Structures are given as C-alpha cells and as structure tokens.
C-alpha cells in the first residue's frame, strides 16, 4: 500500500514562528503536493513539486515556501505563521501520468495547525 | 478563483435514495476527472475517475456522468447507505500542466438510516 506520512497530526504554534510541516511518501512518486483544507473552500493547492528541487506555485502560495531535497520528502514552510494560516494541511503524492493514462493522488492524514 | 465549482455544499439523503453531486469546470485542457471521498480524520481517497472520451463510468453503486460540451460532470450514488456519509470532492487535472489536481469545494453527504 502507498503510504504518505505527515510528521504531525496536530500542531499549535505562536504567531510569527517559523513552522515546518514534513511529508514523506514511500512509493517513489514523482509528484508531490501541499493542499490546505478549509470548510466551504475545499482543497486549495499551495505548492506542487514534479521532481527533486523543482517546485511550482499553486493557487495560494503567499506566506508559504517548500523544499524538496529528496524525492520522497516534501516540506512546507510557513515563514512567519499568522492566525489566518490556521487550517488543515494535506500532503499528497502521485506518480507521473502517462499520456492518455490515469493517475491517483494519495493523501496523508493531514496536519491540523492552529496558530495562536 | 476556483477552477472546479462543486454543488451542493451539503446533502441529506435517506437510506436507499440517490445522492447526486455536481461539478463544473472552465479549462478545456482538463483531461482527467476523479472523485475523492473523505471520512472524518482521514485524508481523501480516490473513489472513481473518468476521462472525457466517455460519457459515463460506473463502479458498483457509484456512477460518474460526464457532459463534455457543457463542461460538467456529476457523481451519482445509488442506494445510498449510512456508510457513504462522508465529504466528496470532485477534481480535475491536465497532462499539459504537470497533472496538478484542482479540487472542488466539497460536498458533505449525510445518509439518514
């Protein structure tokens, strides 16, 4: 079974702190994603990586950065946490989709971050 | 701006009834449309998916209907069961954009016994 593991289920951080959310996948997937889940807004893409050291901004990258130094690990960094970044953060990975083929995003269980 | 619009936000259905969730998109480059199911405390998991070259895909009690000209697709859950109570997300991706998945806003389904 594909496993995507997020380092923490729950985190409480103070405003202004630098926060690291870690994600590891064990299936050698090329693509990795960070989403933020908020009620009524669904899953919004923060950042995406399609290869080691490669990253693309998603729809809401402001206030976040990412790091992918190894294929299996994708880190989300909140440079200076703010209360409006209180949310559920979901990491996902997927294999490269061949032309005309299908793919699937595998999700971790999420990290519920509260910024106080 | 949300790339995939989903409705309704919440849905209550009696056991044995049909649950219908609708999604719409604008980007004609999207070529893969999955639906994800999420139970409380869990990450979303793939339920069923469709490509735009077919108008319908059925897996057990779950069916996706796809209307390419209208840029709409929907999930039908036949004979809905209390165990189907979850949040459902539609999504879309394009092989021309690194296969990034764009998700709808989610529908919270409650199936009453």
PDB file of C-alpha atoms in Angstrom:
ATOM      1  CA  UNK A   1       0.000   0.000   0.000  1.00  0.00           C
ATOM      2  CA  UNK A   2       1.105   3.513  -0.786  1.00  0.00           C
ATOM      3  CA  UNK A   3       1.845   5.423   2.317  1.00  0.00           C
ATOM      4  CA  UNK A   4       2.036   9.179   2.678  1.00  0.00           C
ATOM      5  CA  UNK A   5       3.094  10.159   6.161  1.00  0.00           C
ATOM      6  CA  UNK A   6       2.789  13.606   7.644  1.00  0.00           C
ATOM      7  CA  UNK A   7       5.007  14.213  10.640  1.00  0.00           C
ATOM      8  CA  UNK A   8       2.350  15.642  12.959  1.00  0.00           C
ATOM      9  CA  UNK A   9      -1.421  15.224  13.315  1.00  0.00           C
ATOM     10  CA  UNK A  10      -1.817  18.332  15.456  1.00  0.00           C
ATOM     11  CA  UNK A  11       0.370  21.393  15.899  1.00  0.00           C
ATOM     12  CA  UNK A  12      -0.075  24.577  17.900  1.00  0.00           C
ATOM     13  CA  UNK A  13       2.287  27.428  17.058  1.00  0.00           C
ATOM     14  CA  UNK A  14       2.575  31.067  18.011  1.00  0.00           C
ATOM     15  CA  UNK A  15       2.184  33.984  15.633  1.00  0.00           C
ATOM     16  CA  UNK A  16       5.477  34.846  13.988  1.00  0.00           C
ATOM     17  CA  UNK A  17       7.039  31.410  14.449  1.00  0.00           C
ATOM     18  CA  UNK A  18       8.650  29.591  11.541  1.00  0.00           C
ATOM     19  CA  UNK A  19       6.767  26.328  11.058  1.00  0.00           C
ATOM     20  CA  UNK A  20       7.882  23.210   9.215  1.00  0.00           C
ATOM     21  CA  UNK A  21       5.402  20.586   8.044  1.00  0.00           C
ATOM     22  CA  UNK A  22       7.037  17.398   6.813  1.00  0.00           C
ATOM     23  CA  UNK A  23       5.692  14.815   4.392  1.00  0.00           C
ATOM     24  CA  UNK A  24       7.237  11.522   3.301  1.00  0.00           C
ATOM     25  CA  UNK A  25       5.982   9.094   0.658  1.00  0.00           C
ATOM     26  CA  UNK A  26       7.241   5.568   0.139  1.00  0.00           C
ATOM     27  CA  UNK A  27       6.216   4.828  -3.454  1.00  0.00           C
ATOM     28  CA  UNK A  28       8.846   6.700  -5.457  1.00  0.00           C
ATOM     29  CA  UNK A  29       6.239   9.107  -6.838  1.00  0.00           C
ATOM     30  CA  UNK A  30       7.427  11.991  -8.961  1.00  0.00           C
ATOM     31  CA  UNK A  31       4.712  14.451  -7.959  1.00  0.00           C
ATOM     32  CA  UNK A  32       4.056  15.803  -4.506  1.00  0.00           C
ATOM     33  CA  UNK A  33       1.514  18.396  -3.394  1.00  0.00           C
ATOM     34  CA  UNK A  34       0.609  20.524  -0.424  1.00  0.00           C
ATOM     35  CA  UNK A  35      -3.041  21.478  -0.017  1.00  0.00           C
ATOM     36  CA  UNK A  36      -4.873  23.469   2.562  1.00  0.00           C
ATOM     37  CA  UNK A  37      -8.399  22.362   3.532  1.00  0.00           C
ATOM     38  CA  UNK A  38     -10.881  24.870   4.927  1.00  0.00           C
ATOM     39  CA  UNK A  39     -14.663  24.410   5.338  1.00  0.00           C
ATOM     40  CA  UNK A  40     -16.551  25.578   2.280  1.00  0.00           C
ATOM     41  CA  UNK A  41     -13.354  26.158   0.312  1.00  0.00           C
ATOM     42  CA  UNK A  42     -12.358  22.580  -0.360  1.00  0.00           C
ATOM     43  CA  UNK A  43      -8.749  21.698  -1.063  1.00  0.00           C
ATOM     44  CA  UNK A  44      -6.649  24.590  -2.290  1.00  0.00           C
ATOM     45  CA  UNK A  45      -3.245  23.922  -3.812  1.00  0.00           C
ATOM     46  CA  UNK A  46      -0.406  25.733  -2.072  1.00  0.00           C
ATOM     47  CA  UNK A  47       2.636  24.284  -3.846  1.00  0.00           C
ATOM     48  CA  UNK A  48       3.446  21.427  -6.128  1.00  0.00           C
ATOM     49  CA  UNK A  49       6.673  19.614  -6.957  1.00  0.00           C
ATOM     50  CA  UNK A  50       7.188  17.405 -10.005  1.00  0.00           C
ATOM     51  CA  UNK A  51      10.785  16.423  -9.282  1.00  0.00           C
ATOM     52  CA  UNK A  52      13.566  16.867  -6.769  1.00  0.00           C
ATOM     53  CA  UNK A  53      14.354  20.562  -6.265  1.00  0.00           C
ATOM     54  CA  UNK A  54      11.555  21.509  -8.691  1.00  0.00           C
ATOM     55  CA  UNK A  55       8.521  23.400  -7.453  1.00  0.00           C
ATOM     56  CA  UNK A  56       5.557  25.264  -8.816  1.00  0.00           C
ATOM     57  CA  UNK A  57       3.279  27.707  -7.062  1.00  0.00           C
ATOM     58  CA  UNK A  58      -0.304  26.678  -6.625  1.00  0.00           C
ATOM     59  CA  UNK A  59      -3.285  28.935  -6.103  1.00  0.00           C
ATOM     60  CA  UNK A  60      -2.404  30.258  -2.634  1.00  0.00           C
ATOM     61  CA  UNK A  61       1.405  30.299  -2.184  1.00  0.00           C
ATOM     62  CA  UNK A  62       1.625  33.583  -0.272  1.00  0.00           C
ATOM     63  CA  UNK A  63       3.192  33.112   3.148  1.00  0.00           C
ATOM     64  CA  UNK A  64       4.469  29.633   2.323  1.00  0.00           C
ATOM     65  CA  UNK A  65       7.566  28.071   0.826  1.00  0.00           C
ATOM     66  CA  UNK A  66       8.537  24.470   0.114  1.00  0.00           C
ATOM     67  CA  UNK A  67      11.587  22.294  -0.074  1.00  0.00           C
ATOM     68  CA  UNK A  68      12.170  19.035  -1.904  1.00  0.00           C
ATOM     69  CA  UNK A  69      15.764  17.912  -1.475  1.00  0.00           C
ATOM     70  CA  UNK A  70      14.950  14.205  -1.767  1.00  0.00           C
ATOM     71  CA  UNK A  71      12.340  12.522  -3.930  1.00  0.00           C
ATOM     72  CA  UNK A  72      10.439  11.030  -1.026  1.00  0.00           C
ATOM     73  CA  UNK A  73      10.242  14.158   1.141  1.00  0.00           C
ATOM     74  CA  UNK A  74       8.345  17.393   0.591  1.00  0.00           C
ATOM     75  CA  UNK A  75       8.356  20.061   3.272  1.00  0.00           C
ATOM     76  CA  UNK A  76       6.006  23.006   3.667  1.00  0.00           C
ATOM     77  CA  UNK A  77       7.395  26.037   5.470  1.00  0.00           C
ATOM     78  CA  UNK A  78       5.399  28.848   6.998  1.00  0.00           C
ATOM     79  CA  UNK A  79       7.970  31.618   7.141  1.00  0.00           C
ATOM     80  CA  UNK A  80       6.165  33.628   9.826  1.00  0.00           C
ATOM     81  CA  UNK A  81       2.985  31.947  10.991  1.00  0.00           C
ATOM     82  CA  UNK A  82      -0.171  34.028  11.171  1.00  0.00           C
ATOM     83  CA  UNK A  83      -3.588  33.268  12.606  1.00  0.00           C
ATOM     84  CA  UNK A  84      -5.119  33.110   9.115  1.00  0.00           C
ATOM     85  CA  UNK A  85      -2.901  30.117   8.417  1.00  0.00           C
ATOM     86  CA  UNK A  86      -4.798  28.078  10.992  1.00  0.00           C
ATOM     87  CA  UNK A  87      -6.073  25.191   8.888  1.00  0.00           C
ATOM     88  CA  UNK A  88      -5.850  21.516   7.976  1.00  0.00           C
ATOM     89  CA  UNK A  89      -2.832  20.853   5.760  1.00  0.00           C
ATOM     90  CA  UNK A  90      -2.824  17.828   3.486  1.00  0.00           C
ATOM     91  CA  UNK A  91       0.145  16.384   1.658  1.00  0.00           C
ATOM     92  CA  UNK A  92      -0.323  14.143  -1.368  1.00  0.00           C
ATOM     93  CA  UNK A  93       1.815  12.298  -3.869  1.00  0.00           C
ATOM     94  CA  UNK A  94       1.098  10.844  -7.286  1.00  0.00           C
ATOM     95  CA  UNK A  95       3.013   9.010  -9.962  1.00  0.00           C
ATOM     96  CA  UNK A  96       3.644  10.635 -13.286  1.00  0.00           C
ATOM     97  CA  UNK A  97       0.626  10.157 -15.539  1.00  0.00           C
ATOM     98  CA  UNK A  98       1.460   8.599 -18.909  1.00  0.00           C
ATOM     99  CA  UNK A  99      -0.139  10.236 -21.919  1.00  0.00           C
ATOM    100  CA  UNK A 100      -3.727   9.059 -22.159  1.00  0.00           C
ATOM    101  CA  UNK A 101      -3.438   7.213 -18.896  1.00  0.00           C
ATOM    102  CA  UNK A 102      -4.752   7.695 -15.403  1.00  0.00           C
ATOM    103  CA  UNK A 103      -3.195   8.598 -12.108  1.00  0.00           C
ATOM    104  CA  UNK A 104      -4.186   8.953  -8.496  1.00  0.00           C
ATOM    105  CA  UNK A 105      -3.233  11.314  -5.701  1.00  0.00           C
ATOM    106  CA  UNK A 106      -2.534   9.557  -2.404  1.00  0.00           C
ATOM    107  CA  UNK A 107      -3.081  11.689   0.654  1.00  0.00           C
ATOM    108  CA  UNK A 108      -1.649  11.751   4.123  1.00  0.00           C
ATOM    109  CA  UNK A 109      -3.936  12.032   7.135  1.00  0.00           C
ATOM    110  CA  UNK A 110      -3.387  15.739   7.460  1.00  0.00           C
ATOM    111  CA  UNK A 111      -1.886  18.121   9.984  1.00  0.00           C
ATOM    112  CA  UNK A 112      -4.278  20.346  11.888  1.00  0.00           C
ATOM    113  CA  UNK A 113      -2.301  23.527  12.544  1.00  0.00           C
ATOM    114  CA  UNK A 114      -3.505  26.133  14.996  1.00  0.00           C
ATOM    115  CA  UNK A 115      -1.693  29.463  15.125  1.00  0.00           C
ATOM    116  CA  UNK A 116      -2.355  31.428  18.297  1.00  0.00           C
TER     117      UNK A 116
ATOM    118  CA  UNK B   1     -10.820  31.778  -8.492  1.00  0.00           C
ATOM    119  CA  UNK B   2     -11.828  28.151  -8.125  1.00  0.00           C
ATOM    120  CA  UNK B   3     -11.086  26.117 -11.245  1.00  0.00           C
ATOM    121  CA  UNK B   4     -13.683  23.484 -10.371  1.00  0.00           C
ATOM    122  CA  UNK B   5     -17.060  24.539  -8.976  1.00  0.00           C
ATOM    123  CA  UNK B   6     -18.970  21.991  -6.890  1.00  0.00           C
ATOM    124  CA  UNK B   7     -22.520  21.878  -5.540  1.00  0.00           C
ATOM    125  CA  UNK B   8     -24.298  21.403  -3.231  1.00  0.00           C
ATOM    126  CA  UNK B   9     -22.188  22.181  -0.176  1.00  0.00           C
ATOM    127  CA  UNK B  10     -24.165  19.686   1.892  1.00  0.00           C
ATOM    128  CA  UNK B  11     -26.670  16.955   1.135  1.00  0.00           C
ATOM    129  CA  UNK B  12     -29.003  14.871   3.258  1.00  0.00           C
ATOM    130  CA  UNK B  13     -30.391  11.688   1.724  1.00  0.00           C
ATOM    131  CA  UNK B  14     -32.487   8.862   3.138  1.00  0.00           C
ATOM    132  CA  UNK B  15     -31.029   5.367   3.140  1.00  0.00           C
ATOM    133  CA  UNK B  16     -31.726   3.753  -0.218  1.00  0.00           C
ATOM    134  CA  UNK B  17     -32.033   7.081  -2.011  1.00  0.00           C
ATOM    135  CA  UNK B  18     -29.896   8.555  -4.786  1.00  0.00           C
ATOM    136  CA  UNK B  19     -27.224  11.124  -3.944  1.00  0.00           C
ATOM    137  CA  UNK B  20     -26.212  13.497  -6.737  1.00  0.00           C
ATOM    138  CA  UNK B  21     -23.270  15.898  -6.602  1.00  0.00           C
ATOM    139  CA  UNK B  22     -22.462  18.239  -9.454  1.00  0.00           C
ATOM    140  CA  UNK B  23     -19.269  19.858 -10.692  1.00  0.00           C
ATOM    141  CA  UNK B  24     -18.408  22.287 -13.466  1.00  0.00           C
ATOM    142  CA  UNK B  25     -15.140  23.480 -14.958  1.00  0.00           C
ATOM    143  CA  UNK B  26     -13.943  26.059 -17.480  1.00  0.00           C
ATOM    144  CA  UNK B  27     -10.485  24.897 -18.502  1.00  0.00           C
ATOM    145  CA  UNK B  28     -10.884  22.746 -21.608  1.00  0.00           C
ATOM    146  CA  UNK B  29      -7.333  21.426 -21.138  1.00  0.00           C
ATOM    147  CA  UNK B  30      -8.547  19.300 -18.224  1.00  0.00           C
ATOM    148  CA  UNK B  31      -8.495  15.682 -19.320  1.00  0.00           C
ATOM    149  CA  UNK B  32      -8.945  13.651 -16.159  1.00  0.00           C
ATOM    150  CA  UNK B  33     -11.766  13.970 -13.633  1.00  0.00           C
ATOM    151  CA  UNK B  34     -11.549  11.984 -10.390  1.00  0.00           C
ATOM    152  CA  UNK B  35     -13.845  11.965  -7.396  1.00  0.00           C
ATOM    153  CA  UNK B  36     -12.424  11.642  -3.894  1.00  0.00           C
ATOM    154  CA  UNK B  37     -14.129  10.504  -0.700  1.00  0.00           C
ATOM    155  CA  UNK B  38     -13.029  11.736   2.709  1.00  0.00           C
ATOM    156  CA  UNK B  39     -14.071  10.354   6.085  1.00  0.00           C
ATOM    157  CA  UNK B  40     -13.549  12.415   9.265  1.00  0.00           C
ATOM    158  CA  UNK B  41      -9.942  12.339  10.437  1.00  0.00           C
ATOM    159  CA  UNK B  42      -8.696  10.829   7.194  1.00  0.00           C
ATOM    160  CA  UNK B  43      -7.177  12.146   4.026  1.00  0.00           C
ATOM    161  CA  UNK B  44      -9.245  11.983   0.816  1.00  0.00           C
ATOM    162  CA  UNK B  45      -9.083   8.732  -1.144  1.00  0.00           C
ATOM    163  CA  UNK B  46      -9.835   8.101  -4.807  1.00  0.00           C
ATOM    164  CA  UNK B  47     -13.363   6.804  -5.372  1.00  0.00           C
ATOM    165  CA  UNK B  48     -13.841   6.780  -9.129  1.00  0.00           C
ATOM    166  CA  UNK B  49     -12.478   8.686 -12.120  1.00  0.00           C
ATOM    167  CA  UNK B  50     -13.369   9.418 -15.735  1.00  0.00           C
ATOM    168  CA  UNK B  51     -11.686  10.693 -18.855  1.00  0.00           C
ATOM    169  CA  UNK B  52     -13.581  12.997 -21.267  1.00  0.00           C
ATOM    170  CA  UNK B  53     -13.719  10.428 -24.059  1.00  0.00           C
ATOM    171  CA  UNK B  54     -16.585   8.608 -22.306  1.00  0.00           C
ATOM    172  CA  UNK B  55     -19.896   9.974 -21.056  1.00  0.00           C
ATOM    173  CA  UNK B  56     -20.414   7.616 -18.147  1.00  0.00           C
ATOM    174  CA  UNK B  57     -18.448   5.358 -15.853  1.00  0.00           C
ATOM    175  CA  UNK B  58     -19.955   3.028 -13.304  1.00  0.00           C
ATOM    176  CA  UNK B  59     -18.306   1.204 -10.429  1.00  0.00           C
ATOM    177  CA  UNK B  60     -20.745  -0.598  -8.180  1.00  0.00           C
ATOM    178  CA  UNK B  61     -23.202   1.931  -6.752  1.00  0.00           C
ATOM    179  CA  UNK B  62     -21.108   4.895  -7.920  1.00  0.00           C
ATOM    180  CA  UNK B  63     -21.527   6.458 -11.374  1.00  0.00           C
ATOM    181  CA  UNK B  64     -19.883   9.461 -12.975  1.00  0.00           C
ATOM    182  CA  UNK B  65     -21.830  11.205 -15.723  1.00  0.00           C
ATOM    183  CA  UNK B  66     -19.773  13.473 -17.949  1.00  0.00           C
ATOM    184  CA  UNK B  67     -21.033  16.174 -20.327  1.00  0.00           C
ATOM    185  CA  UNK B  68     -18.077  17.482 -22.304  1.00  0.00           C
ATOM    186  CA  UNK B  69     -19.985  20.170 -24.219  1.00  0.00           C
ATOM    187  CA  UNK B  70     -21.437  21.617 -21.012  1.00  0.00           C
ATOM    188  CA  UNK B  71     -18.147  21.157 -19.132  1.00  0.00           C
ATOM    189  CA  UNK B  72     -19.999  19.467 -16.301  1.00  0.00           C
ATOM    190  CA  UNK B  73     -19.732  16.158 -14.525  1.00  0.00           C
ATOM    191  CA  UNK B  74     -21.596  14.604 -11.669  1.00  0.00           C
ATOM    192  CA  UNK B  75     -21.391  11.773  -9.160  1.00  0.00           C
ATOM    193  CA  UNK B  76     -24.433   9.588  -8.568  1.00  0.00           C
ATOM    194  CA  UNK B  77     -24.561   7.286  -5.564  1.00  0.00           C
ATOM    195  CA  UNK B  78     -27.325   4.747  -5.982  1.00  0.00           C
ATOM    196  CA  UNK B  79     -28.946   3.012  -2.992  1.00  0.00           C
ATOM    197  CA  UNK B  80     -27.133   5.384  -0.630  1.00  0.00           C
ATOM    198  CA  UNK B  81     -26.054   3.857   2.683  1.00  0.00           C
ATOM    199  CA  UNK B  82     -25.178   5.404   6.054  1.00  0.00           C
ATOM    200  CA  UNK B  83     -21.607   4.224   5.465  1.00  0.00           C
ATOM    201  CA  UNK B  84     -21.471   6.553   2.448  1.00  0.00           C
ATOM    202  CA  UNK B  85     -21.716   9.543   4.790  1.00  0.00           C
ATOM    203  CA  UNK B  86     -18.531  11.472   4.047  1.00  0.00           C
ATOM    204  CA  UNK B  87     -17.256  14.532   2.243  1.00  0.00           C
ATOM    205  CA  UNK B  88     -16.917  14.172  -1.507  1.00  0.00           C
ATOM    206  CA  UNK B  89     -14.611  16.202  -3.699  1.00  0.00           C
ATOM    207  CA  UNK B  90     -14.560  16.393  -7.455  1.00  0.00           C
ATOM    208  CA  UNK B  91     -11.256  17.225  -9.105  1.00  0.00           C
ATOM    209  CA  UNK B  92      -9.685  17.869 -12.480  1.00  0.00           C
ATOM    210  CA  UNK B  93      -6.214  17.730 -13.906  1.00  0.00           C
ATOM    211  CA  UNK B  94      -4.413  18.203 -17.195  1.00  0.00           C
ATOM    212  CA  UNK B  95      -1.403  16.342 -18.541  1.00  0.00           C
ATOM    213  CA  UNK B  96      -0.300  19.671 -20.012  1.00  0.00           C
ATOM    214  CA  UNK B  97       0.042  21.201 -16.555  1.00  0.00           C
ATOM    215  CA  UNK B  98       2.106  18.612 -14.680  1.00  0.00           C
ATOM    216  CA  UNK B  99      -1.099  16.800 -13.730  1.00  0.00           C
ATOM    217  CA  UNK B 100      -1.792  19.176 -10.880  1.00  0.00           C
ATOM    218  CA  UNK B 101      -5.086  18.258  -9.236  1.00  0.00           C
ATOM    219  CA  UNK B 102      -7.611  21.067  -8.761  1.00  0.00           C
ATOM    220  CA  UNK B 103     -10.378  20.245  -6.312  1.00  0.00           C
ATOM    221  CA  UNK B 104     -13.925  21.457  -5.845  1.00  0.00           C
ATOM    222  CA  UNK B 105     -15.145  22.910  -2.570  1.00  0.00           C
ATOM    223  CA  UNK B 106     -16.543  19.598  -1.312  1.00  0.00           C
ATOM    224  CA  UNK B 107     -19.980  18.187  -0.513  1.00  0.00           C
ATOM    225  CA  UNK B 108     -20.766  16.835   2.914  1.00  0.00           C
ATOM    226  CA  UNK B 109     -23.149  13.912   2.456  1.00  0.00           C
ATOM    227  CA  UNK B 110     -25.261  12.624   5.330  1.00  0.00           C
ATOM    228  CA  UNK B 111     -27.251   9.452   4.670  1.00  0.00           C
ATOM    229  CA  UNK B 112     -30.010   9.027   7.238  1.00  0.00           C
ATOM    230  CA  UNK B 113     -30.837   5.462   8.369  1.00  0.00           C
TER     231      UNK B 113
END
